[in-house]
XYZ file of N, CA and C in Angstrom:
297
model
N 0.707 -1.270 0.035
C -0.037 -0.082 -0.041
C 0.863 1.146 -0.105
N 1.023 1.903 -1.217
C 1.796 3.251 -1.129
C 1.107 4.334 -0.194
N 2.092 5.114 0.183
C 1.742 6.320 0.874
C 2.080 7.595 0.213
N 1.352 8.521 0.164
C 1.412 9.822 -0.630
C 2.513 10.629 -0.054
N 3.524 11.125 -0.870
C 4.454 11.847 -0.041
C 3.973 13.357 0.027
N 2.796 13.797 -0.634
C 2.410 15.062 -0.535
C 1.441 15.100 0.679
N 0.460 14.263 0.854
C -0.422 14.505 1.910
C -0.248 13.419 2.970
N 0.585 12.387 2.881
C 0.732 11.497 3.940
C -0.175 10.446 3.987
N -1.209 10.180 3.127
C -2.226 9.375 3.344
C -1.769 7.925 2.481
N -2.356 6.981 2.979
C -2.118 5.655 2.217
C -3.309 5.407 1.352
N -2.979 4.650 0.242
C -3.988 4.502 -0.836
C -3.782 3.099 -1.423
N -4.650 2.495 -2.050
C -4.556 1.136 -2.666
C -3.543 1.209 -3.877
N -2.900 0.186 -4.149
C -1.956 0.040 -5.190
C -2.292 0.237 -6.567
N -3.559 -0.173 -7.150
C -4.025 -0.013 -8.316
C -4.188 1.555 -8.614
N -4.447 2.277 -7.621
C -4.595 3.726 -7.919
C -3.456 4.282 -8.774
N -3.835 5.062 -9.785
C -2.756 5.744 -10.614
C -2.384 7.022 -10.002
N -3.114 7.645 -9.155
C -2.905 8.968 -8.367
C -3.446 8.936 -7.196
N -3.032 9.753 -6.105
C -3.468 9.748 -4.760
C -4.814 10.242 -4.884
N -5.954 9.620 -4.195
C -7.349 9.874 -4.239
C -7.614 11.198 -3.334
N -6.719 11.574 -2.452
C -7.122 12.649 -1.700
C -6.447 13.929 -2.446
N -5.129 14.117 -2.856
C -4.754 15.221 -3.386
C -4.362 15.250 -4.992
N -4.430 13.996 -5.516
C -4.161 13.935 -7.001
C -2.577 13.898 -7.425
N -1.717 13.696 -6.423
C -0.345 13.548 -6.766
C -0.054 12.300 -7.456
N 0.683 12.303 -8.505
C 1.147 11.156 -9.133
C 2.199 10.366 -8.307
N 2.296 8.953 -8.506
C 3.086 8.105 -7.598
C 4.463 8.551 -7.297
N 5.116 9.045 -8.243
C 6.525 9.437 -8.314
C 6.700 10.889 -7.810
N 5.786 11.631 -7.226
C 5.915 12.958 -6.966
C 6.798 13.133 -5.828
N 7.844 13.873 -5.828
C 8.628 14.424 -4.654
C 8.725 15.840 -4.459
N 8.220 16.389 -3.599
C 8.441 17.827 -3.192
C 9.861 18.092 -2.895
N 10.202 19.492 -3.138
C 11.526 19.873 -2.766
C 11.717 19.662 -1.298
N 12.935 19.241 -1.014
C 13.312 18.803 0.182
C 14.057 19.879 1.137
N 14.350 21.077 0.658
C 14.812 22.058 1.406
C 14.267 23.631 0.753
N 14.572 24.514 1.605
C 13.979 25.801 1.317
C 14.937 26.531 0.287
N 14.512 27.708 -0.044
C 15.136 28.526 -0.992
C 16.515 29.054 -0.481
N 16.606 29.365 0.733
C 17.893 29.970 1.259
C 18.805 28.783 1.561
N 18.429 27.666 1.901
C 19.454 26.481 2.010
C 19.944 26.005 0.597
N 19.069 25.997 -0.386
C 19.556 25.607 -1.698
C 20.442 26.735 -2.224
N 20.229 28.085 -1.970
C 21.189 28.918 -2.453
C 22.487 28.731 -1.557
N 22.520 28.477 -0.439
C 23.764 28.315 0.396
C 24.463 27.157 -0.140
N 23.799 26.081 -0.469
C 24.562 24.852 -1.021
C 25.093 25.098 -2.308
N 24.373 26.050 -3.208
C 24.860 26.425 -4.356
C 26.228 27.288 -4.551
N 26.133 28.055 -3.539
C 27.343 28.927 -3.208
C 28.544 28.060 -2.889
N 28.327 27.109 -1.771
C 29.328 26.244 -1.194
C 29.764 25.396 -2.350
N 28.940 25.103 -3.236
C 29.397 24.085 -4.464
C 30.331 24.933 -5.356
N 29.914 26.085 -5.776
C 30.944 26.881 -6.574
C 32.198 27.307 -5.884
N 32.111 27.647 -4.576
C 33.294 27.742 -3.779
C 34.130 26.695 -3.747
N 33.749 25.449 -3.542
C 34.454 24.199 -3.681
C 35.270 24.121 -5.019
N 34.573 24.519 -5.979
C 35.220 24.318 -7.288
C 36.312 25.290 -7.466
N 36.064 26.667 -6.919
C 37.104 27.709 -7.061
C 38.314 27.255 -6.321
N 38.082 26.560 -5.046
C 39.088 26.231 -4.077
C 40.041 25.301 -4.731
N 39.363 24.372 -5.667
C 40.247 23.273 -6.245
C 41.063 24.192 -7.410
N 40.596 25.150 -8.039
C 41.536 25.869 -8.780
C 42.637 26.600 -8.030
N 42.356 27.224 -6.951
C 43.185 27.970 -6.232
C 44.204 27.016 -5.744
N 43.847 25.775 -5.244
C 44.928 24.803 -4.655
C 45.802 24.354 -5.861
N 45.372 24.042 -6.978
C 46.153 23.734 -8.126
C 47.186 24.749 -8.434
N 46.748 25.968 -8.727
C 47.723 27.075 -8.908
C 48.551 27.223 -7.993
N 47.958 27.269 -6.540
C 48.955 27.557 -5.506
C 49.990 26.550 -5.240
N 49.653 25.188 -5.587
C 50.633 24.276 -5.558
C 51.664 24.365 -6.802
N 51.343 24.751 -7.805
C 52.185 24.953 -8.970
C 53.204 26.169 -8.678
N 52.656 27.272 -7.978
C 53.420 28.254 -7.479
C 54.565 27.990 -6.645
N 54.032 27.122 -5.484
C 54.834 26.615 -4.402
C 56.059 25.713 -5.089
N 55.622 24.950 -6.028
C 56.681 23.870 -6.706
C 57.703 24.878 -7.447
N 57.327 25.766 -8.090
C 58.201 26.607 -8.735
C 59.344 27.541 -7.890
N 58.595 27.841 -6.619
C 59.449 28.648 -5.865
C 60.399 27.634 -5.057
N 60.185 26.431 -5.005
C 61.029 25.328 -4.290
C 60.462 24.861 -3.118
N 59.359 25.049 -2.696
C 58.706 24.582 -1.498
C 57.922 23.298 -1.994
N 58.714 22.229 -2.024
C 58.274 20.959 -2.485
C 57.208 20.376 -1.766
N 57.320 20.438 -0.412
C 56.337 19.791 0.325
C 54.937 20.360 0.360
N 55.053 21.788 0.512
C 53.663 22.556 0.440
C 53.080 22.351 -1.063
N 53.901 22.439 -1.913
C 53.252 22.192 -3.391
C 52.618 20.769 -3.663
N 53.497 19.780 -3.306
C 52.838 18.561 -3.300
C 51.670 18.314 -2.376
N 51.517 18.825 -1.247
C 50.423 18.742 -0.230
C 49.196 19.445 -0.956
N 49.468 20.681 -1.611
C 48.331 21.165 -2.158
C 47.747 20.523 -3.617
N 48.740 20.000 -4.186
C 48.270 19.448 -5.429
C 47.789 17.885 -5.340
N 48.235 17.294 -4.519
C 47.762 15.834 -4.164
C 47.092 15.530 -3.245
N 46.665 16.376 -2.156
C 45.957 16.075 -0.970
C 44.917 17.218 -1.087
N 45.041 18.527 -1.018
C 44.128 19.474 -0.978
C 43.192 19.466 -2.170
N 43.759 19.589 -3.378
C 42.782 19.579 -4.492
C 41.879 18.468 -4.800
N 42.375 17.120 -4.486
C 41.363 16.074 -4.549
C 40.324 16.345 -3.529
N 40.605 16.772 -2.199
C 39.566 16.816 -1.178
C 38.490 18.010 -1.535
N 39.077 18.917 -2.028
C 38.163 20.073 -2.528
C 37.341 19.629 -3.637
N 37.858 18.776 -4.712
C 36.982 18.188 -5.701
C 35.973 17.176 -5.101
N 36.386 16.520 -4.110
C 35.354 15.529 -3.536
C 34.179 16.402 -2.700
N 34.611 17.477 -2.319
C 33.606 18.377 -1.673
C 32.588 18.852 -2.677
N 33.102 19.224 -3.860
C 32.343 19.738 -5.043
C 31.398 18.712 -5.387
N 31.984 17.326 -5.587
C 30.917 16.469 -6.067
C 29.874 16.073 -5.006
N 30.312 16.008 -3.864
C 29.282 15.701 -2.671
C 28.465 16.657 -2.685
N 28.646 18.057 -2.751
C 27.614 19.143 -2.710
C 26.668 18.983 -3.931
N 27.267 18.697 -5.076
C 26.322 18.615 -6.352
C 25.321 17.325 -6.108
N 25.792 16.232 -5.404
C 24.901 15.151 -4.964
C 23.801 15.538 -4.104
N 24.157 16.321 -3.205
C 23.214 16.790 -2.166
C 22.320 17.755 -2.774
N 22.770 18.687 -3.763
C 21.895 19.594 -4.364
C 20.815 18.869 -5.154
N 21.244 17.750 -5.848
C 20.304 17.077 -6.939
C 19.526 16.276 -5.894
N 19.784 15.732 -4.703
C 18.926 15.060 -3.834
C 17.878 16.074 -3.099
N 18.309 17.297 -2.765
C 17.429 18.304 -2.274
C 16.428 18.876 -3.190
N 16.683 18.800 -4.576
C 15.886 19.260 -5.498
C 14.743 18.296 -5.702
N 15.145 17.140 -5.425
C 14.056 16.171 -5.676
C 14.247 15.369 -7.009
N 15.619 15.317 -7.478
C 15.879 14.774 -8.745
C 16.327 13.254 -8.536
N 15.592 12.495 -7.883
C 16.121 11.145 -7.488
C 16.410 10.301 -8.723
């Protein structure tokens, strides 16, 4: 017996839409508000910019002879920032309701 995500009422399986509110079976409303979505999108963009800064900063550090700092920025910090970028993108897709 499916449960409608819009109104929360259970209905029989053969029904094509919820008899109470008319929502289709796959309907999923937005999972977060406008301000939270804006904050996630800003953080998503900032994570991508951080990856670029880490890569350029690592290259500059290598050119200046600071090998440890350069390798740390390129091989540790940049992949971590990119991982945050990907994770925030997945969170945005989930919050938007694009399962």
